PDB file of C-alpha atoms in Angstrom:
ATOM      1  CA  ASP A   1     -19.668  41.154 -41.397  1.00  0.00           C
ATOM      2  CA  GLY A   2     -20.676  40.783 -37.752  1.00  0.00           C
ATOM      3  CA  GLY A   3     -20.270  43.728 -35.459  1.00  0.00           C
ATOM      4  CA  ILE A   4     -21.809  46.469 -33.365  1.00  0.00           C
ATOM      5  CA  THR A   5     -23.459  49.481 -34.950  1.00  0.00           C
ATOM      6  CA  GLN A   6     -23.890  52.670 -33.002  1.00  0.00           C
ATOM      7  CA  SER A   7     -25.917  55.526 -34.377  1.00  0.00           C
ATOM      8  CA  PRO A   8     -25.741  58.379 -34.855  1.00  0.00           C
ATOM      9  CA  LYS A   9     -22.012  59.101 -34.783  1.00  0.00           C
ATOM     10  CA  TYR A  10     -22.633  62.697 -33.701  1.00  0.00           C
ATOM     11  CA  LEU A  11     -25.658  63.921 -31.757  1.00  0.00           C
ATOM     12  CA  PHE A  12     -26.599  67.361 -30.508  1.00  0.00           C
ATOM     13  CA  ARG A  13     -29.116  67.863 -27.741  1.00  0.00           C
ATOM     14  CA  LYS A  14     -30.703  70.949 -26.304  1.00  0.00           C
ATOM     15  CA  GLU A  15     -30.810  71.482 -22.565  1.00  0.00           C
ATOM     16  CA  GLY A  16     -33.784  69.696 -21.001  1.00  0.00           C
ATOM     17  CA  GLN A  17     -34.315  67.229 -23.832  1.00  0.00           C
ATOM     18  CA  ASN A  18     -34.133  63.460 -23.682  1.00  0.00           C
ATOM     19  CA  VAL A  19     -32.147  61.723 -26.412  1.00  0.00           C
ATOM     20  CA  THR A  20     -31.733  58.055 -27.328  1.00  0.00           C
ATOM     21  CA  LEU A  21     -28.532  56.465 -28.593  1.00  0.00           C
ATOM     22  CA  SER A  22     -28.869  53.334 -30.673  1.00  0.00           C
ATOM     23  CA  CYS A  23     -26.771  50.160 -30.327  1.00  0.00           C
ATOM     24  CA  GLU A  24     -27.378  47.106 -32.497  1.00  0.00           C
ATOM     25  CA  GLN A  25     -25.276  43.928 -32.708  1.00  0.00           C
ATOM     26  CA  ASN A  26     -25.493  40.970 -35.075  1.00  0.00           C
ATOM     27  CA  LEU A  27     -22.955  38.858 -33.220  1.00  0.00           C
ATOM     28  CA  ASN A  28     -25.566  36.885 -31.283  1.00  0.00           C
ATOM     29  CA  HIS A  29     -23.889  38.047 -28.080  1.00  0.00           C
ATOM     30  CA  ASP A  30     -25.758  37.626 -24.831  1.00  0.00           C
ATOM     31  CA  ALA A  31     -24.417  40.563 -22.829  1.00  0.00           C
ATOM     32  CA  MET A  32     -24.368  44.229 -23.821  1.00  0.00           C
ATOM     33  CA  TYR A  33     -22.903  47.291 -22.142  1.00  0.00           C
ATOM     34  CA  TRP A  34     -22.876  51.075 -22.275  1.00  0.00           C
ATOM     35  CA  TYR A  35     -19.774  53.046 -21.356  1.00  0.00           C
ATOM     36  CA  ARG A  36     -19.058  56.735 -21.213  1.00  0.00           C
ATOM     37  CA  GLN A  37     -15.659  58.270 -21.908  1.00  0.00           C
ATOM     38  CA  ASP A  38     -14.584  61.690 -20.654  1.00  0.00           C
ATOM     39  CA  PRO A  39     -11.113  63.170 -21.052  1.00  0.00           C
ATOM     40  CA  GLY A  40      -8.766  61.709 -18.458  1.00  0.00           C
ATOM     41  CA  GLN A  41     -11.477  59.467 -17.010  1.00  0.00           C
ATOM     42  CA  GLY A  42     -11.110  56.307 -19.027  1.00  0.00           C
ATOM     43  CA  LEU A  43     -14.285  54.334 -19.722  1.00  0.00           C
ATOM     44  CA  ARG A  44     -16.962  54.221 -17.060  1.00  0.00           C
ATOM     45  CA  LEU A  45     -19.837  51.717 -17.058  1.00  0.00           C
ATOM     46  CA  ILE A  46     -23.363  53.166 -17.259  1.00  0.00           C
ATOM     47  CA  TYR A  47     -25.601  50.103 -17.644  1.00  0.00           C
ATOM     48  CA  TYR A  48     -25.231  46.488 -18.666  1.00  0.00           C
ATOM     49  CA  SER A  49     -27.530  43.638 -19.627  1.00  0.00           C
ATOM     50  CA  GLN A  50     -26.745  39.933 -19.566  1.00  0.00           C
ATOM     51  CA  ILE A  51     -30.064  38.678 -20.960  1.00  0.00           C
ATOM     52  CA  VAL A  52     -33.139  40.037 -22.682  1.00  0.00           C
ATOM     53  CA  ASN A  53     -35.540  41.974 -20.457  1.00  0.00           C
ATOM     54  CA  ASP A  54     -32.948  42.304 -17.702  1.00  0.00           C
ATOM     55  CA  PHE A  55     -30.351  44.989 -17.023  1.00  0.00           C
ATOM     56  CA  GLN A  56     -28.300  46.348 -14.133  1.00  0.00           C
ATOM     57  CA  LYS A  57     -26.920  49.731 -13.194  1.00  0.00           C
ATOM     58  CA  GLY A  58     -23.237  50.335 -13.623  1.00  0.00           C
ATOM     59  CA  ASP A  59     -21.088  52.863 -11.815  1.00  0.00           C
ATOM     60  CA  ILE A  60     -22.672  56.049 -13.224  1.00  0.00           C
ATOM     61  CA  ALA A  61     -26.310  55.183 -14.041  1.00  0.00           C
ATOM     62  CA  GLU A  62     -27.936  58.360 -12.718  1.00  0.00           C
ATOM     63  CA  GLY A  63     -29.696  60.299 -15.464  1.00  0.00           C
ATOM     64  CA  TYR A  64     -29.670  57.375 -17.891  1.00  0.00           C
ATOM     65  CA  SER A  65     -32.151  54.636 -18.782  1.00  0.00           C
ATOM     66  CA  VAL A  66     -31.974  51.532 -20.983  1.00  0.00           C
ATOM     67  CA  SER A  67     -34.136  48.749 -22.341  1.00  0.00           C
ATOM     68  CA  ARG A  68     -33.337  45.276 -23.649  1.00  0.00           C
ATOM     69  CA  GLU A  69     -36.423  44.047 -25.490  1.00  0.00           C
ATOM     70  CA  LYS A  70     -34.418  42.195 -28.122  1.00  0.00           C
ATOM     71  CA  LYS A  71     -31.127  40.341 -27.876  1.00  0.00           C
ATOM     72  CA  GLU A  72     -29.550  42.415 -30.625  1.00  0.00           C
ATOM     73  CA  SER A  73     -30.586  45.868 -29.369  1.00  0.00           C
ATOM     74  CA  PHE A  74     -29.648  47.880 -26.284  1.00  0.00           C
ATOM     75  CA  PRO A  75     -30.658  51.557 -26.646  1.00  0.00           C
ATOM     76  CA  LEU A  76     -29.505  54.153 -24.119  1.00  0.00           C
ATOM     77  CA  THR A  77     -31.634  57.180 -23.239  1.00  0.00           C
ATOM     78  CA  VAL A  78     -29.874  60.213 -21.834  1.00  0.00           C
ATOM     79  CA  THR A  79     -32.503  62.060 -19.824  1.00  0.00           C
ATOM     80  CA  SER A  80     -32.700  65.685 -18.792  1.00  0.00           C
ATOM     81  CA  ALA A  81     -31.720  64.541 -15.292  1.00  0.00           C
ATOM     82  CA  GLN A  82     -28.169  63.815 -16.481  1.00  0.00           C
ATOM     83  CA  LYS A  83     -26.241  66.878 -15.308  1.00  0.00           C
ATOM     84  CA  ASN A  84     -23.297  66.668 -17.683  1.00  0.00           C
ATOM     85  CA  PRO A  85     -24.240  64.558 -20.698  1.00  0.00           C
ATOM     86  CA  THR A  86     -21.624  65.841 -23.141  1.00  0.00           C
ATOM     87  CA  ALA A  87     -19.307  62.852 -23.653  1.00  0.00           C
ATOM     88  CA  PHE A  88     -18.312  60.023 -25.976  1.00  0.00           C
ATOM     89  CA  TYR A  89     -20.571  56.981 -25.544  1.00  0.00           C
ATOM     90  CA  LEU A  90     -19.499  53.441 -26.364  1.00  0.00           C
ATOM     91  CA  CYS A  91     -21.564  50.287 -26.633  1.00  0.00           C
ATOM     92  CA  ALA A  92     -20.044  46.817 -26.250  1.00  0.00           C
ATOM     93  CA  SER A  93     -21.133  43.201 -26.284  1.00  0.00           C
ATOM     94  CA  THR A  94     -19.797  39.812 -25.292  1.00  0.00           C
ATOM     95  CA  PRO A  95     -20.926  36.199 -25.632  1.00  0.00           C
ATOM     96  CA  SER A  96     -21.306  33.792 -22.733  1.00  0.00           C
ATOM     97  CA  ASP A  97     -17.786  32.477 -23.290  1.00  0.00           C
ATOM     98  CA  ARG A  98     -16.039  35.814 -22.912  1.00  0.00           C
ATOM     99  CA  TYR A  99     -12.676  34.092 -22.326  1.00  0.00           C
ATOM    100  CA  LEU A 100     -12.678  32.813 -25.866  1.00  0.00           C
ATOM    101  CA  TYR A 101     -14.277  35.686 -27.728  1.00  0.00           C
ATOM    102  CA  GLY A 102     -13.672  38.782 -25.636  1.00  0.00           C
ATOM    103  CA  TYR A 103     -15.598  42.009 -25.803  1.00  0.00           C
ATOM    104  CA  THR A 104     -16.499  43.862 -28.982  1.00  0.00           C
ATOM    105  CA  PHE A 105     -17.000  47.619 -29.074  1.00  0.00           C
ATOM    106  CA  GLY A 106     -18.917  49.871 -31.421  1.00  0.00           C
ATOM    107  CA  SER A 107     -17.396  52.991 -32.954  1.00  0.00           C
ATOM    108  CA  GLY A 108     -19.105  55.344 -30.512  1.00  0.00           C
ATOM    109  CA  THR A 109     -21.511  58.293 -30.440  1.00  0.00           C
ATOM    110  CA  ARG A 110     -20.352  61.796 -29.580  1.00  0.00           C
ATOM    111  CA  LEU A 111     -23.134  63.599 -27.701  1.00  0.00           C
ATOM    112  CA  THR A 112     -22.953  67.359 -27.294  1.00  0.00           C
ATOM    113  CA  VAL A 113     -25.408  69.501 -25.345  1.00  0.00           C
ATOM    114  CA  VAL A 114     -25.983  72.872 -26.981  1.00  0.00           C
TER     115      VAL A 114
ATOM    116  CA  ASP B   1     -12.556  53.504  -5.501  1.00  0.00           C
ATOM    117  CA  GLN B   2     -10.506  52.757  -8.579  1.00  0.00           C
ATOM    118  CA  GLN B   3     -10.214  49.016  -9.003  1.00  0.00           C
ATOM    119  CA  VAL B   4      -7.996  49.145 -12.086  1.00  0.00           C
ATOM    120  CA  LYS B   5      -5.139  51.624 -12.097  1.00  0.00           C
ATOM    121  CA  GLN B   6      -2.809  52.751 -14.826  1.00  0.00           C
ATOM    122  CA  ASN B   7      -0.466  55.045 -12.982  1.00  0.00           C
ATOM    123  CA  SER B   8       1.418  56.378 -15.996  1.00  0.00           C
ATOM    124  CA  PRO B   9      -0.728  58.808 -18.009  1.00  0.00           C
ATOM    125  CA  SER B  10       1.837  58.838 -20.804  1.00  0.00           C
ATOM    126  CA  LEU B  11       4.881  56.990 -22.130  1.00  0.00           C
ATOM    127  CA  SER B  12       7.286  57.936 -24.886  1.00  0.00           C
ATOM    128  CA  VAL B  13       9.657  55.436 -26.561  1.00  0.00           C
ATOM    129  CA  GLN B  14      11.864  55.284 -29.614  1.00  0.00           C
ATOM    130  CA  GLU B  15      10.900  53.243 -32.633  1.00  0.00           C
ATOM    131  CA  GLY B  16      12.317  49.724 -32.422  1.00  0.00           C
ATOM    132  CA  ARG B  17      12.622  49.742 -28.637  1.00  0.00           C
ATOM    133  CA  ILE B  18      10.378  47.993 -26.123  1.00  0.00           C
ATOM    134  CA  SER B  19       7.259  49.670 -24.740  1.00  0.00           C
ATOM    135  CA  ILE B  20       6.096  48.493 -21.320  1.00  0.00           C
ATOM    136  CA  LEU B  21       2.674  49.579 -20.090  1.00  0.00           C
ATOM    137  CA  ASN B  22       1.686  48.758 -16.552  1.00  0.00           C
ATOM    138  CA  CYS B  23      -1.600  48.112 -14.785  1.00  0.00           C
ATOM    139  CA  ASP B  24      -2.517  47.319 -11.176  1.00  0.00           C
ATOM    140  CA  TYR B  25      -5.789  46.017  -9.810  1.00  0.00           C
ATOM    141  CA  THR B  26      -7.310  45.669  -6.375  1.00  0.00           C
ATOM    142  CA  ASN B  27     -10.274  43.331  -6.815  1.00  0.00           C
ATOM    143  CA  SER B  28      -9.338  39.694  -6.130  1.00  0.00           C
ATOM    144  CA  MET B  29     -12.441  38.549  -8.034  1.00  0.00           C
ATOM    145  CA  PHE B  30     -10.977  39.664 -11.358  1.00  0.00           C
ATOM    146  CA  ASP B  31     -10.042  36.623 -13.424  1.00  0.00           C
ATOM    147  CA  TYR B  32      -9.803  37.958 -16.948  1.00  0.00           C
ATOM    148  CA  PHE B  33      -7.680  40.858 -18.132  1.00  0.00           C
ATOM    149  CA  LEU B  34      -7.602  42.643 -21.463  1.00  0.00           C
ATOM    150  CA  TRP B  35      -5.652  45.367 -23.206  1.00  0.00           C
ATOM    151  CA  TYR B  36      -7.283  47.711 -25.685  1.00  0.00           C
ATOM    152  CA  LYS B  37      -5.850  50.293 -28.027  1.00  0.00           C
ATOM    153  CA  LYS B  38      -7.886  53.407 -28.714  1.00  0.00           C
ATOM    154  CA  TYR B  39      -7.761  56.415 -31.020  1.00  0.00           C
ATOM    155  CA  PRO B  40      -9.796  59.579 -30.345  1.00  0.00           C
ATOM    156  CA  ALA B  41     -13.476  59.386 -31.368  1.00  0.00           C
ATOM    157  CA  GLU B  42     -13.229  55.664 -32.135  1.00  0.00           C
ATOM    158  CA  GLY B  43     -14.166  52.498 -30.278  1.00  0.00           C
ATOM    159  CA  PRO B  44     -11.411  50.555 -28.487  1.00  0.00           C
ATOM    160  CA  THR B  45      -9.682  47.820 -30.447  1.00  0.00           C
ATOM    161  CA  PHE B  46      -8.927  44.574 -28.655  1.00  0.00           C
ATOM    162  CA  LEU B  47      -5.215  43.719 -28.496  1.00  0.00           C
ATOM    163  CA  ILE B  48      -4.621  40.793 -26.195  1.00  0.00           C
ATOM    164  CA  SER B  49      -6.067  39.133 -23.112  1.00  0.00           C
ATOM    165  CA  ILE B  50      -5.046  36.788 -20.339  1.00  0.00           C
ATOM    166  CA  SER B  51      -6.991  34.701 -17.873  1.00  0.00           C
ATOM    167  CA  SER B  52      -5.909  34.243 -14.305  1.00  0.00           C
ATOM    168  CA  ILE B  53      -4.842  30.653 -14.883  1.00  0.00           C
ATOM    169  CA  LYS B  54      -1.930  31.905 -16.979  1.00  0.00           C
ATOM    170  CA  ASP B  55       0.970  34.232 -16.270  1.00  0.00           C
ATOM    171  CA  LYS B  56       1.908  35.056 -19.852  1.00  0.00           C
ATOM    172  CA  ASN B  57       0.231  35.334 -23.229  1.00  0.00           C
ATOM    173  CA  GLU B  58       1.871  36.278 -26.526  1.00  0.00           C
ATOM    174  CA  ASP B  59       0.470  37.465 -29.816  1.00  0.00           C
ATOM    175  CA  GLY B  60       3.027  38.663 -32.321  1.00  0.00           C
ATOM    176  CA  ARG B  61       4.706  41.811 -31.007  1.00  0.00           C
ATOM    177  CA  PHE B  62       2.408  41.943 -27.965  1.00  0.00           C
ATOM    178  CA  THR B  63       2.954  40.041 -24.732  1.00  0.00           C
ATOM    179  CA  VAL B  64       0.937  40.379 -21.551  1.00  0.00           C
ATOM    180  CA  PHE B  65       2.338  39.290 -18.205  1.00  0.00           C
ATOM    181  CA  LEU B  66       0.198  38.660 -15.146  1.00  0.00           C
ATOM    182  CA  ASN B  67       1.501  38.597 -11.578  1.00  0.00           C
ATOM    183  CA  LYS B  68      -1.465  37.550  -9.469  1.00  0.00           C
ATOM    184  CA  SER B  69       0.293  37.814  -6.125  1.00  0.00           C
ATOM    185  CA  ALA B  70       1.186  41.420  -6.860  1.00  0.00           C
ATOM    186  CA  LYS B  71      -2.128  42.103  -8.636  1.00  0.00           C
ATOM    187  CA  HIS B  72      -0.142  43.537 -11.504  1.00  0.00           C
ATOM    188  CA  LEU B  73      -0.107  43.085 -15.236  1.00  0.00           C
ATOM    189  CA  SER B  74       1.958  44.576 -17.983  1.00  0.00           C
ATOM    190  CA  LEU B  75       1.833  44.839 -21.755  1.00  0.00           C
ATOM    191  CA  HIS B  76       5.100  44.587 -23.685  1.00  0.00           C
ATOM    192  CA  ILE B  77       5.311  45.765 -27.276  1.00  0.00           C
ATOM    193  CA  VAL B  78       8.459  44.695 -29.110  1.00  0.00           C
ATOM    194  CA  PRO B  79       9.583  46.259 -31.370  1.00  0.00           C
ATOM    195  CA  SER B  80       7.589  49.463 -30.992  1.00  0.00           C
ATOM    196  CA  GLN B  81       6.390  51.129 -34.186  1.00  0.00           C
ATOM    197  CA  PRO B  82       5.084  54.671 -34.810  1.00  0.00           C
ATOM    198  CA  GLY B  83       1.694  53.154 -35.676  1.00  0.00           C
ATOM    199  CA  ASP B  84       1.472  51.899 -32.097  1.00  0.00           C
ATOM    200  CA  SER B  85       0.997  55.472 -30.887  1.00  0.00           C
ATOM    201  CA  ALA B  86      -2.421  55.576 -29.205  1.00  0.00           C
ATOM    202  CA  VAL B  87      -4.070  55.383 -25.787  1.00  0.00           C
ATOM    203  CA  TYR B  88      -3.858  51.933 -24.222  1.00  0.00           C
ATOM    204  CA  PHE B  89      -6.478  50.785 -21.732  1.00  0.00           C
ATOM    205  CA  CYS B  90      -6.159  47.957 -19.278  1.00  0.00           C
ATOM    206  CA  ALA B  91      -9.471  46.283 -18.366  1.00  0.00           C
ATOM    207  CA  ALA B  92     -10.541  43.507 -16.031  1.00  0.00           C
ATOM    208  CA  SER B  93     -13.588  41.387 -15.356  1.00  0.00           C
ATOM    209  CA  GLY B  94     -14.580  38.683 -12.912  1.00  0.00           C
ATOM    210  CA  GLY B  95     -17.473  36.990 -11.224  1.00  0.00           C
ATOM    211  CA  SER B  96     -20.761  36.252 -12.935  1.00  0.00           C
ATOM    212  CA  ASN B  97     -21.715  39.633 -14.390  1.00  0.00           C
ATOM    213  CA  TYR B  98     -19.046  39.912 -17.089  1.00  0.00           C
ATOM    214  CA  LYS B  99     -18.779  43.687 -16.772  1.00  0.00           C
ATOM    215  CA  LEU B 100     -15.439  45.235 -17.696  1.00  0.00           C
ATOM    216  CA  THR B 101     -13.706  47.695 -15.408  1.00  0.00           C
ATOM    217  CA  PHE B 102     -11.234  49.987 -17.160  1.00  0.00           C
ATOM    218  CA  GLY B 103      -8.175  51.897 -16.088  1.00  0.00           C
ATOM    219  CA  LYS B 104      -7.811  55.533 -17.139  1.00  0.00           C
ATOM    220  CA  GLY B 105      -5.429  54.745 -19.954  1.00  0.00           C
ATOM    221  CA  THR B 106      -1.817  55.436 -20.923  1.00  0.00           C
ATOM    222  CA  LEU B 107      -0.955  57.537 -23.957  1.00  0.00           C
ATOM    223  CA  LEU B 108       1.882  55.821 -25.813  1.00  0.00           C
ATOM    224  CA  THR B 109       3.951  57.850 -28.249  1.00  0.00           C
ATOM    225  CA  VAL B 110       6.456  56.014 -30.419  1.00  0.00           C
ATOM    226  CA  ASN B 111       8.945  58.412 -31.955  1.00  0.00           C
ATOM    227  CA  PRO B 112      10.536  57.628 -35.340  1.00  0.00           C
TER     228      PRO B 112
END
C-alpha cells in the first residue's frame, strides 16, 4: 500500500542534542511538508519542498533544518537552537495535481525533550 | 496573522442531528479548501475538499459549502454519529507553492 511512513513514533531528546525525524513516502508525490502541532495551535508549517534538492521555510522554521536529496525522503532535524521542541510532528505530501489527489499525512512523531 | 480561522473551539450536537463547522479565511489567493478529521497522536484524515470554482461539494454524509464573496466555508455532517467525535481542521492552499495553511481546529462531540 502507498503511504507516508514517519519514524519513530515516539522520540526522546536530551537538552542540547540534535535529533532527526524520518519521513518516507512511496506515493511518487512531488511536494513534501513538515508541520508541528501544539495544543490549541492547530498545525503550523515548518518547511516544505516542491522538488528534489529544493526547499523553503514555512512559518516556524527557526531551529529546524531539512534536506531533500531523494524524491521519497524528507527528513527533519530538530536542532539545539529550537527553544521549545516538545510537540507532535507531522509529515505530508502531495502530487502536482493536488486538486485531484489532495494531501496525504503520516501518522506523526511525538518528540519530548527530557 | 491568522489566514484561516475556526472561531469555535468546540461544538456539541446530538446523534442524528446536523453538525455545522465553520471556517473563515483572509487570503484571496486561496483556491483550494480541505477539511480534515484528527484524533490525538494520529495524522489528520482527509474528509472532503472544494476548489474555488465550485460552491458546494458532497460526499456521503459530508457536504462543504464555499462562499467566496464572504471568504467563508462550512462543513455539514448529516446525520451526525458518535464516531464523528474528533477535532476537525479547515485548511486552504493557493498560488504555486501548494503549502497548506490550517485553522486551529474545532472539537466536535456527538452525544448518543
